[in-house]
Short mmCIF file of C-alpha atoms and ligand atoms in Angstrom, two decimals:
data_model
loop_
_atom_site.label_atom_id
_atom_site.label_comp_id
_atom_site.label_asym_id
_atom_site.label_seq_id
_atom_site.Cartn_x
_atom_site.Cartn_y
_atom_site.Cartn_z
CA MET A 26 -41.08 15.67 37.80
CA THR A 27 -42.87 19.23 37.24
CA ARG A 28 -41.30 21.35 34.62
CA LEU A 29 -40.44 25.13 35.65
CA PRO A 30 -42.88 27.57 34.06
CA VAL A 31 -41.57 28.85 30.45
CA PHE A 32 -42.13 32.82 30.45
CA PRO A 33 -42.52 33.84 26.66
CA LYS A 34 -40.46 37.41 26.22
CA GLN A 35 -42.33 40.63 26.45
CA SER A 36 -45.11 38.27 28.41
CA LEU A 37 -47.00 39.77 31.24
CA ARG A 38 -45.95 36.65 33.70
CA ARG A 39 -42.58 37.31 32.64
CA ARG A 40 -42.35 41.06 33.18
CA VAL A 41 -44.15 40.71 36.82
CA MET A 42 -41.52 37.60 37.43
CA VAL A 43 -38.19 39.47 36.66
CA LEU A 44 -39.67 42.08 38.66
CA VAL A 45 -40.70 40.24 41.66
CA THR A 46 -37.29 38.28 41.43
CA THR A 47 -35.49 42.03 41.11
CA VAL A 48 -37.15 43.26 44.14
CA ILE A 49 -36.72 40.01 46.54
CA LEU A 50 -32.76 39.99 45.64
CA ALA A 51 -32.79 43.90 45.83
CA MET A 52 -34.38 43.41 49.41
CA SER A 53 -32.59 40.45 50.60
CA PHE A 54 -29.46 42.05 49.76
CA LEU A 55 -30.32 45.15 51.78
CA ASP A 56 -31.18 42.87 54.46
CA LEU A 57 -28.19 41.09 54.67
CA VAL A 58 -25.90 44.72 54.86
CA ALA A 59 -28.54 46.44 57.10
CA ALA A 60 -28.08 43.38 59.43
CA HIS A 61 -24.40 42.96 59.21
CA TRP A 62 -23.32 46.44 59.64
CA SER A 63 -25.69 46.63 62.65
CA LEU A 64 -24.57 43.82 63.79
CA GLN A 65 -20.72 45.20 63.94
CA GLN A 66 -21.86 48.61 65.54
CA SER A 67 -23.20 46.43 68.05
CA LEU A 68 -20.08 44.57 68.85
CA TYR A 69 -18.04 48.02 67.92
CA LYS A 70 -20.05 49.75 70.45
CA TYR A 71 -19.54 46.88 73.12
CA SER A 72 -16.11 46.70 72.68
CA ARG A 73 -15.13 50.33 73.03
CA HIS A 74 -17.11 50.24 76.47
CA ASN A 75 -15.05 47.79 77.49
CA GLN A 76 -12.16 49.40 76.55
CA THR A 77 -13.31 52.35 78.34
CA ASP A 78 -13.73 50.45 81.68
CA GLN A 79 -10.25 49.21 81.24
CA THR A 80 -8.49 52.79 80.61
CA SER A 81 -10.30 53.48 83.70
CA ASP A 82 -9.04 50.64 85.75
CA TRP A 83 -5.48 51.53 84.55
CA ALA A 84 -6.05 54.81 85.71
CA GLN A 85 -7.15 54.16 88.74
CA MET A 86 -4.21 51.51 89.36
CA MET A 87 -1.64 54.13 88.43
CA GLY A 88 -2.95 56.74 90.98
CA VAL A 89 -2.89 53.82 93.77
CA LEU A 90 1.13 53.69 92.55
CA TYR A 91 1.38 57.06 92.99
CA ASP A 92 -0.10 57.03 96.56
CA GLU A 93 2.17 54.11 97.37
CA PHE A 94 5.50 55.66 96.02
CA GLY A 95 4.57 59.41 96.40
CA SER A 96 6.26 60.86 93.21
CA TRP A 97 6.00 59.85 89.57
CA ASN A 98 9.78 59.27 89.49
CA ALA A 99 9.48 56.37 91.54
CA VAL A 100 6.25 55.19 89.87
CA ARG A 101 9.01 54.89 86.55
CA GLN A 102 11.45 53.59 88.30
CA HIS A 103 8.93 51.02 90.24
CA LEU A 104 7.00 50.02 86.28
CA ALA A 105 10.86 49.50 85.13
CA SER A 106 11.66 46.51 87.28
CA GLU A 107 8.39 44.90 87.98
CA SER A 108 7.05 43.47 85.09
CA SER A 109 4.00 41.26 86.28
CA LEU A 110 1.35 44.22 86.96
CA HIS A 111 -1.95 43.10 85.75
CA ILE A 112 -5.26 43.80 86.08
CA ASP A 113 -7.67 40.80 85.05
CA GLY A 114 -4.92 38.99 82.62
CA GLN A 115 -4.08 41.80 81.20
CA LYS A 116 -0.41 42.48 81.81
CA LEU A 117 0.76 46.33 81.66
CA SER A 118 4.28 45.47 80.16
CA GLN A 119 1.68 43.79 76.77
CA LEU A 120 -0.06 47.39 76.85
CA GLU A 121 0.70 49.98 74.46
CA ALA A 122 0.11 52.61 76.62
CA VAL A 123 1.90 56.03 78.46
CA VAL A 124 1.34 57.68 81.59
CA VAL A 125 1.41 61.83 81.05
CA PRO A 126 2.48 63.03 84.78
CA ASN A 127 1.16 66.68 85.27
CA ASN A 128 4.24 68.09 86.34
CA GLY A 129 5.54 67.10 83.03
CA GLY A 130 7.04 63.84 81.24
CA VAL A 131 6.05 60.67 79.87
CA ILE A 132 5.85 57.37 81.54
CA ARG A 133 5.94 54.67 78.22
CA THR A 134 4.91 51.04 79.59
CA GLN A 135 6.57 49.65 75.93
CA SER A 136 9.33 51.77 74.60
CA HIS A 137 8.51 52.47 71.41
CA ALA A 138 4.83 52.98 72.98
CA LYS A 139 3.75 56.67 70.71
CA ARG A 140 0.35 57.97 71.88
CA LYS A 141 -1.98 58.27 68.98
CA PRO A 142 -5.72 60.15 68.52
CA ASP A 143 -7.42 57.37 68.75
CA TRP A 144 -5.99 56.23 72.13
CA GLN A 145 -8.37 55.94 74.83
CA SER A 146 -7.40 58.33 78.28
CA ALA A 147 -8.64 58.33 81.85
CA PRO A 148 -7.47 60.83 84.31
CA ILE A 149 -5.38 59.91 87.42
CA LEU A 150 -6.49 61.02 90.44
CA PHE A 151 -4.64 61.32 93.63
CA GLN A 152 -7.25 62.58 97.15
CA ASN A 153 -9.92 63.80 94.00
CA THR A 154 -7.23 65.76 92.16
CA LYS A 155 -5.95 64.94 89.00
CA VAL A 156 -1.98 64.26 88.81
CA GLY A 157 -1.91 62.80 85.67
CA THR A 158 -3.71 60.91 82.37
CA PHE A 159 -3.48 57.30 81.60
CA TYR A 160 -3.28 56.68 77.74
CA MET A 161 -3.89 53.69 75.97
CA HIS A 162 -3.95 51.92 72.46
CA PRO A 163 -7.54 50.70 72.31
CA TYR A 164 -6.82 46.51 73.52
CA ILE A 165 -8.74 43.70 71.49
CA SER A 166 -7.99 40.37 73.53
CA PRO A 167 -7.15 37.49 71.06
CA GLN A 168 -10.56 35.84 72.40
CA VAL A 169 -12.60 38.63 71.76
CA ARG A 170 -11.60 38.82 68.55
CA THR A 171 -12.28 35.36 67.75
CA LEU A 172 -15.39 35.37 69.95
CA LYS A 173 -16.39 38.18 67.19
CA ARG A 174 -15.35 36.61 63.99
CA ARG A 175 -17.55 34.01 65.20
CA ILE A 176 -20.26 35.54 66.00
CA THR A 177 -20.48 37.55 63.08
CA TYR A 178 -19.98 34.40 60.54
CA GLY A 179 -22.98 32.51 62.60
CA PHE A 180 -25.51 35.74 62.53
CA ASP A 181 -24.52 36.19 58.64
CA THR A 182 -25.07 32.29 57.74
CA ALA A 183 -28.25 32.38 59.53
CA GLN A 184 -29.41 35.81 58.28
CA PHE A 185 -28.40 34.45 54.58
CA LEU A 186 -30.14 31.06 55.39
CA VAL A 187 -32.98 32.90 56.44
CA VAL A 188 -33.51 35.19 53.64
CA PHE A 189 -32.68 32.71 50.90
CA ILE A 190 -35.09 30.82 52.29
CA ILE A 191 -37.88 33.38 52.60
CA SER A 192 -37.20 34.45 49.19
CA ILE A 193 -37.61 31.31 47.60
CA VAL A 194 -40.99 30.58 49.28
CA ALA A 195 -41.99 34.22 48.08
CA PHE A 196 -41.03 33.89 44.80
CA LEU A 197 -43.02 30.54 44.57
CA PHE A 198 -45.89 32.09 45.97
CA VAL A 199 -45.51 35.02 43.61
CA VAL A 200 -45.66 32.00 40.55
CA VAL A 201 -48.52 30.78 41.91
CA LEU A 202 -50.41 34.08 42.92
CA VAL A 203 -49.68 35.09 38.98
CA ARG A 204 -50.76 31.95 37.57
CA SER A 205 -54.04 32.33 39.34
CA PHE A 206 -54.15 35.88 38.15
CA LEU A 207 -53.66 35.18 34.84
CA ARG A 208 -55.61 31.99 34.11
CA PRO A 209 -58.54 33.70 33.70
CA LEU A 210 -57.42 35.60 31.18
CA GLU A 211 -55.65 32.80 29.34
CA ASP A 212 -58.76 31.08 29.24
CA LEU A 213 -60.48 34.36 28.00
CA ALA A 214 -58.06 34.43 25.07
CA ALA A 215 -58.72 30.50 24.76
CA THR A 216 -62.12 31.20 24.13
CA ALA A 217 -61.89 33.95 22.18
CA ILE A 218 -59.98 31.86 19.39
CA SER A 219 -62.42 29.52 19.41
CA MET A 220 -64.62 32.26 18.87
CA THR A 221 -63.03 33.07 15.44
CA ALA A 222 -63.50 29.54 14.52
CA GLY A 223 -67.44 30.09 14.89
CA ALA A 224 -67.88 28.73 18.45
CA PHE A 225 -70.10 31.21 20.07
CA ASP A 226 -71.08 28.72 22.98
CA ALA A 227 -68.07 28.06 24.61
CA PRO A 228 -67.45 28.41 28.43
CA LEU A 229 -66.89 32.03 29.73
CA PRO A 230 -64.22 31.86 32.42
CA THR A 231 -65.36 32.56 35.94
CA GLY A 232 -63.86 33.90 39.05
CA GLY A 233 -60.98 36.23 39.17
CA ASP A 234 -60.56 39.96 40.33
CA VAL A 235 -63.26 42.17 39.67
CA GLU A 236 -60.86 43.72 36.68
CA ILE A 237 -60.21 40.78 35.14
CA GLN A 238 -64.16 40.18 35.43
CA ASN A 239 -64.93 43.36 34.15
CA VAL A 240 -62.86 42.62 30.90
CA ILE A 241 -64.61 39.06 30.88
CA ASN A 242 -67.79 40.72 31.06
CA ALA A 243 -67.30 43.48 28.34
CA PHE A 244 -65.81 40.40 26.37
CA ALA A 245 -69.55 38.70 26.81
CA VAL A 246 -71.22 41.67 25.53
CA THR A 247 -68.98 41.80 22.27
CA ARG A 248 -69.34 38.26 21.67
CA ASN A 249 -72.88 38.32 22.03
CA ARG A 250 -73.17 41.34 19.35
CA LEU A 251 -70.73 39.45 17.73
CA GLN A 252 -73.41 36.69 17.32
CA GLU A 253 -76.13 38.84 16.84
CA ALA A 254 -74.35 40.35 13.94
CA GLN A 255 -73.58 37.08 12.07
CA GLU A 256 -77.07 35.40 12.77
CA THR A 257 -78.24 38.59 11.46
CA ARG A 258 -76.44 38.61 8.67
CA LYS A 259 -76.76 34.81 7.91
CA ARG A 260 -80.56 35.54 7.69
CA ILE A 261 -80.52 38.87 5.63
CA LEU A 262 -78.55 36.91 3.26
CA ALA A 263 -80.89 33.93 3.49
CA ASP A 264 -83.58 36.40 2.96
CA ILE A 265 -82.23 38.32 0.13
CA HIS A 266 -81.75 35.11 -1.56
CA HIS A 267 -85.37 34.53 -1.12
CA GLU A 268 -86.75 37.85 -2.04
CA LEU A 269 -84.54 38.02 -5.33
CA ARG A 270 -84.94 34.53 -6.52
CA THR A 271 -88.48 34.23 -6.45
CA PRO A 272 -88.77 37.18 -9.37
CA LEU A 273 -85.53 35.91 -10.99
CA ASN A 274 -87.06 32.62 -11.13
CA VAL A 275 -90.51 34.03 -12.93
CA ILE A 276 -87.88 36.23 -15.79
CA GLY A 277 -86.10 33.61 -16.27
CA ASN A 278 -88.94 30.64 -16.73
CA ARG A 279 -90.75 33.09 -18.71
CA LEU A 280 -87.91 33.53 -21.20
CA GLU A 281 -86.83 30.08 -21.50
CA ALA A 282 -90.58 29.13 -22.21
CA ILE A 283 -90.21 31.73 -25.05
CA HIS A 284 -86.91 30.74 -26.07
CA LEU A 285 -87.82 26.94 -26.50
CA GLY A 286 -90.91 28.23 -28.55
CA LEU A 287 -93.93 27.64 -25.93
CA TYR A 288 -94.93 31.26 -25.08
CA GLN A 289 -95.43 33.79 -27.49
CA TRP A 290 -93.94 37.34 -26.68
CA ASP A 291 -96.89 39.39 -26.06
CA LYS A 292 -97.80 42.35 -24.48
CA GLN A 293 -98.99 40.49 -21.00
CA THR A 294 -95.70 38.60 -20.97
CA ALA A 295 -93.60 42.04 -21.36
CA THR A 296 -95.64 43.24 -18.26
CA ILE A 297 -95.56 39.69 -16.02
CA LEU A 298 -91.35 40.67 -16.66
CA HIS A 299 -91.53 43.99 -16.01
CA GLU A 300 -93.28 43.55 -12.70
CA GLU A 301 -90.84 41.37 -11.32
CA THR A 302 -87.90 43.27 -12.57
CA GLU A 303 -89.63 45.99 -10.70
CA ARG A 304 -89.63 44.58 -7.51
CA ILE A 305 -86.13 43.41 -8.05
CA GLN A 306 -85.35 47.04 -8.02
CA THR A 307 -87.57 48.13 -5.23
CA ILE A 308 -85.43 45.27 -3.18
CA VAL A 309 -82.48 46.76 -4.47
CA ASP A 310 -83.79 50.88 -3.88
CA GLU A 311 -84.56 50.04 -0.13
CA LEU A 312 -80.87 48.07 0.47
CA ASP A 313 -79.60 51.19 -0.74
CA GLU A 314 -82.19 53.75 1.04
CA LEU A 315 -80.73 51.15 4.36
CA ASN A 316 -77.57 51.31 4.00
CA GLU A 317 -77.55 55.17 3.62
CA VAL A 318 -79.39 55.82 6.46
CA GLN A 319 -76.97 53.59 8.47
CA ALA A 320 -74.02 55.46 6.72
CA GLY A 321 -74.25 58.27 9.91
CA VAL A 322 -76.20 61.33 11.68
CA GLN A 323 -74.14 63.33 9.84
CA LYS A 324 -75.53 62.75 6.30
CA LEU A 325 -78.89 63.75 7.89
CA ASP A 326 -79.95 67.19 6.01
CA LEU A 327 -81.96 68.77 8.66
CA ALA A 328 -83.89 71.69 8.20
CA TRP A 329 -87.05 73.26 10.03
CA VAL A 330 -90.13 71.80 8.47
CA SER A 331 -93.90 72.94 8.98
CA VAL A 332 -95.76 69.84 10.14
CA GLU A 333 -98.95 71.03 9.04
CA ASP A 334 -97.63 71.78 5.43
CA TRP A 335 -95.71 68.66 5.04
CA LEU A 336 -98.09 66.19 6.24
CA THR A 337 -100.94 67.14 4.33
CA LYS A 338 -99.05 66.96 1.07
CA LEU A 339 -97.72 63.65 1.78
CA VAL A 340 -101.15 62.19 2.42
CA THR A 341 -102.63 63.47 -0.54
CA LEU A 342 -99.98 61.02 -1.88
CA PHE A 343 -101.73 58.03 -0.62
CA GLU A 344 -105.77 59.40 -1.52
CA ALA A 345 -105.70 57.61 -4.58
CA GLU A 346 -104.21 54.35 -3.57
CA ALA A 347 -106.79 54.75 -0.18
CA THR A 348 -110.03 55.47 -2.53
CA ARG A 349 -109.26 52.24 -4.50
CA ARG A 350 -108.74 50.17 -1.55
CA SER A 351 -111.53 52.08 0.48
CA VAL A 352 -109.81 52.65 3.03
CA ASN A 353 -110.25 56.20 5.10
CA ILE A 354 -107.04 58.31 5.94
CA ASN A 355 -107.62 60.83 8.68
CA VAL A 356 -104.89 63.05 10.05
CA HIS A 357 -105.37 65.20 13.36
CA ILE A 358 -102.55 67.95 13.57
CA GLU A 359 -102.92 69.55 17.27
CA ASP A 360 -100.68 72.27 16.69
CA LYS A 361 -100.66 73.94 13.14
CA SER A 362 -98.02 75.97 13.78
CA LEU A 363 -95.54 73.10 14.87
CA CYS A 364 -92.11 72.96 12.95
CA ILE A 365 -89.72 70.48 13.20
CA LEU A 366 -85.78 70.48 12.82
CA MET A 367 -85.43 67.50 10.24
CA ASP A 368 -84.21 65.50 7.24
CA LYS A 369 -87.80 66.12 5.26
CA ASN A 370 -86.62 63.55 2.15
CA ARG A 371 -86.00 60.85 5.13
CA MET A 372 -88.66 61.46 7.33
CA SER A 373 -91.07 62.04 4.97
CA GLN A 374 -89.80 57.94 3.64
CA VAL A 375 -90.89 57.45 7.28
CA ILE A 376 -94.19 58.73 7.02
CA ILE A 377 -94.90 56.82 3.52
CA ASN A 378 -93.84 53.74 5.10
CA LEU A 379 -96.10 53.79 7.90
CA ILE A 380 -98.80 55.00 5.94
CA SER A 381 -98.28 51.92 3.03
CA ASN A 382 -98.00 49.42 5.45
CA ALA A 383 -101.06 50.60 6.83
CA LEU A 384 -102.88 50.37 3.58
CA ARG A 385 -101.52 47.39 2.55
CA TYR A 386 -103.04 45.41 5.65
CA THR A 387 -106.16 47.35 6.27
CA PRO A 388 -109.41 45.82 4.90
CA PRO A 389 -111.54 48.23 2.81
CA GLY A 390 -114.08 50.13 5.06
CA LYS A 391 -111.79 50.30 7.69
CA ARG A 392 -109.70 53.47 8.81
CA ILE A 393 -106.44 54.80 9.44
CA ILE A 394 -105.75 57.65 11.38
CA VAL A 395 -102.55 59.76 11.36
CA THR A 396 -102.05 62.52 14.43
CA VAL A 397 -99.24 64.62 15.61
CA ARG A 398 -98.85 66.48 18.77
CA ASN A 399 -96.76 68.36 20.85
CA ALA A 400 -96.02 66.60 24.18
CA VAL A 401 -93.76 67.48 27.01
CA HIS A 402 -90.92 64.82 26.08
CA GLY A 403 -91.10 66.18 22.29
CA VAL A 404 -93.24 65.90 19.12
CA VAL A 405 -95.25 62.53 18.94
CA PHE A 406 -96.55 61.16 15.42
CA THR A 407 -99.02 58.52 15.18
CA VAL A 408 -100.38 55.81 12.09
CA GLU A 409 -103.17 53.57 13.66
CA ASP A 410 -104.99 51.43 11.28
CA GLU A 411 -107.91 48.80 11.65
CA GLY A 412 -106.38 46.35 9.91
CA ILE A 413 -105.13 42.89 10.37
CA GLY A 414 -103.06 43.21 13.35
CA ILE A 415 -99.53 41.90 14.46
CA ASP A 416 -99.25 38.94 16.48
CA SER A 417 -96.85 39.58 19.81
CA SER A 418 -94.67 37.25 18.91
CA HIS A 419 -93.56 38.99 15.89
CA LEU A 420 -93.91 42.22 17.22
CA PRO A 421 -90.04 42.34 18.39
CA PHE A 422 -88.96 41.35 15.23
CA ILE A 423 -90.51 43.87 12.84
CA PHE A 424 -88.19 46.41 12.98
CA GLU A 425 -84.97 44.73 11.68
CA ARG A 426 -84.27 44.25 7.91
CA LEU A 427 -85.90 42.22 5.86
CA TYR A 428 -88.47 40.65 8.86
CA ARG A 429 -91.51 39.47 7.06
CA ILE A 430 -94.35 37.88 8.81
CA GLU A 431 -95.41 36.60 5.46
CA PRO A 432 -95.74 33.89 3.55
CA SER A 433 -98.95 33.22 6.05
CA ARG A 434 -100.14 36.25 4.22
CA SER A 435 -101.56 36.85 1.18
CA ARG A 436 -99.21 37.54 -2.11
CA ASP A 437 -100.35 40.74 -2.88
CA LYS A 438 -98.91 41.78 0.62
CA GLU A 439 -95.29 41.40 -0.27
CA GLY A 440 -92.68 43.71 0.46
CA ALA A 441 -89.07 43.31 0.86
CA GLY A 442 -89.50 43.64 4.94
CA LEU A 443 -87.46 46.76 4.87
CA GLY A 444 -89.71 49.52 5.14
CA LEU A 445 -89.77 49.48 9.00
CA ALA A 446 -85.79 48.70 9.41
CA ILE A 447 -85.57 51.98 7.22
CA VAL A 448 -88.44 53.70 9.90
CA LYS A 449 -85.88 53.02 12.66
CA GLU A 450 -82.48 53.52 11.11
CA VAL A 451 -84.12 57.17 10.70
CA VAL A 452 -86.31 57.82 13.66
CA ASP A 453 -82.85 57.16 15.73
CA ALA A 454 -80.84 58.92 13.17
CA HIS A 455 -82.91 62.27 14.85
CA ALA A 456 -82.22 60.47 18.47
CA GLY A 457 -86.13 60.16 18.48
CA GLU A 458 -87.55 56.94 19.01
CA VAL A 459 -90.40 54.30 17.43
CA THR A 460 -92.71 52.28 18.97
CA VAL A 461 -95.55 49.55 17.94
CA ARG A 462 -98.52 48.45 19.73
CA SER A 463 -100.93 46.21 17.84
CA LEU A 464 -103.74 43.42 18.48
CA PRO A 465 -104.11 40.80 15.62
CA GLY A 466 -107.55 41.44 14.78
CA LYS A 467 -108.07 45.31 15.52
CA GLY A 468 -105.43 47.17 14.01
CA THR A 469 -101.94 48.42 14.92
CA ARG A 470 -100.20 52.05 16.04
CA PHE A 471 -96.64 52.75 15.17
CA THR A 472 -95.63 55.62 17.86
CA ILE A 473 -92.90 58.35 16.91
CA LEU A 474 -91.49 60.57 19.26
CA ILE A 475 -89.01 63.54 18.43
CA PRO A 476 -86.99 65.01 21.07
CA PRO A 477 -88.36 68.32 22.38
CA GLN A 478 -84.61 70.17 20.99
CA ASN A 479 -86.27 69.45 17.52
CA SER A 480 -89.11 71.22 17.49
CA LEU A 481 -90.62 74.81 17.33
CA SER A 482 -94.48 75.97 18.10
N1 ATP B 526 -100.09 48.19 9.94
C1 ATP B 526 -99.20 46.83 9.64
N2 ATP B 526 -100.51 46.19 9.99
C2 ATP B 526 -100.15 44.53 9.98
N3 ATP B 526 -98.78 44.01 9.84
C3 ATP B 526 -97.61 44.90 9.71
C4 ATP B 526 -97.96 46.53 9.33
N4 ATP B 526 -97.06 47.17 9.21
C5 ATP B 526 -95.89 45.94 9.13
N5 ATP B 526 -96.52 44.92 9.32
C6 ATP B 526 -95.76 43.90 9.50
O1 ATP B 526 -94.39 43.89 9.36
C7 ATP B 526 -93.47 43.42 8.68
C8 ATP B 526 -92.55 44.18 8.36
O2 ATP B 526 -92.77 45.44 7.73
P1 ATP B 526 -92.25 46.24 6.88
O3 ATP B 526 -92.65 47.40 6.25
O4 ATP B 526 -90.52 46.24 7.17
O5 ATP B 526 -91.99 45.55 5.36
P2 ATP B 526 -92.91 44.99 4.03
O6 ATP B 526 -94.08 46.20 4.42
O7 ATP B 526 -93.43 43.67 4.56
O8 ATP B 526 -91.64 45.37 2.93
P3 ATP B 526 -91.26 46.59 2.32
O9 ATP B 526 -91.58 47.93 3.42
O10 ATP B 526 -89.75 46.48 2.55
O11 ATP B 526 -92.11 46.65 1.02
C9 ATP B 526 -94.50 43.37 7.09
O12 ATP B 526 -94.10 42.17 6.39
C10 ATP B 526 -96.42 43.50 7.56
O13 ATP B 526 -96.06 41.51 8.25
MG1 MG B 527 -93.38 47.90 4.67
#
């Protein structure tokens, strides 16, 4: 046995069904009333027409009698004595009617007959002259009355049945239609619920109308973002765990060995412990920095900065390190008067991160070139090195938090993998763009574009 659908309160389906049912009932009721009224009008017009014909026939008969008897008095006497006068089986003596002669007086067919406003009338003519008026009570024969009743009953019943069947069919049709409309949404809800339990790969409902498809597509985009975010979070947690574990292990093992008397507390041990705690501090500082930048654009402390002054000072910070590594840093500033509206500290961090990377991955004897030029689409910074380069398989990920290409690279190159994530966040906050091109073994070039509204020359 098929069960009727249950519509919970406040459900869209329930509301649609209530609405449709109300509309169907109202329409059915209106249709029944209108059809009944229209039939009654037709029957009424028909019987009025019929009565008018009867009245004219009787008026004509009176004209014939007047012609035959010569005066209304003679006609009156004839009518009093003659009770079988009839037209089409309708006897005059059964009619409630009066004759009003032009010369005065009234001839009644029944003694109590008294003219009323709704009575019908027809002129009585003799030799084309009106000699009186015939009035009669609208008469409907019992046969016509019965016929009217039967027609009305039959018509109303047929109408009711048709309306009832159409309503049921319409209702069922709407139930099926609403179901098919809402099924993709219900499937989508099920998918969303399964997603909260971590199932990101449940198939998305297909079909449905454009509006529903739009909702499903929007959901798909959100789901992908959530999935990416969840995966990134997992990876970040794993990476943080990994990054912190190494220095913590070193510190823990050293301290335990000292505690067990295996090591003496000396200067070298102090240096190692200090370096490892610094490493932890750097990771924590960079995470802080990244969180701060991600907190929003409004936190930018914007000011006009002369590019030449700023960049030259920044690069001198690396002089000692570059000399130690026998790497040359060249700076080319095309337009010396160029000024940029930017957050100086954060943009300094960007350049520092890029030059530190370049230094870290460039072998002795090679060059690092920093350039600035004013282009139509904005100010373009490049930091280019002749270092080991980055394999193209890694390029799409290097701006992600904690993404590092190590451990295949040597330990002295270790960082936390946060520098480029900070670069991207800061450049994004300035409505700019950062891109990278690299050839393994040849070198890497980072390009930063700051939009023209942020520059002045
Ligand atoms: N100029 C470069 N040449 C070669 N590889 C690079 C260069 N810049 C970045 N990389 C690679 O990209 C990865 C991500 O760089 P990023 O600056 O984000 O992290 P990091 O330098 O390892 O650590 P951190 O900057 O947090 O100290 C690096 O681990 C490195 O492998
Ligand atoms: Mg770095």
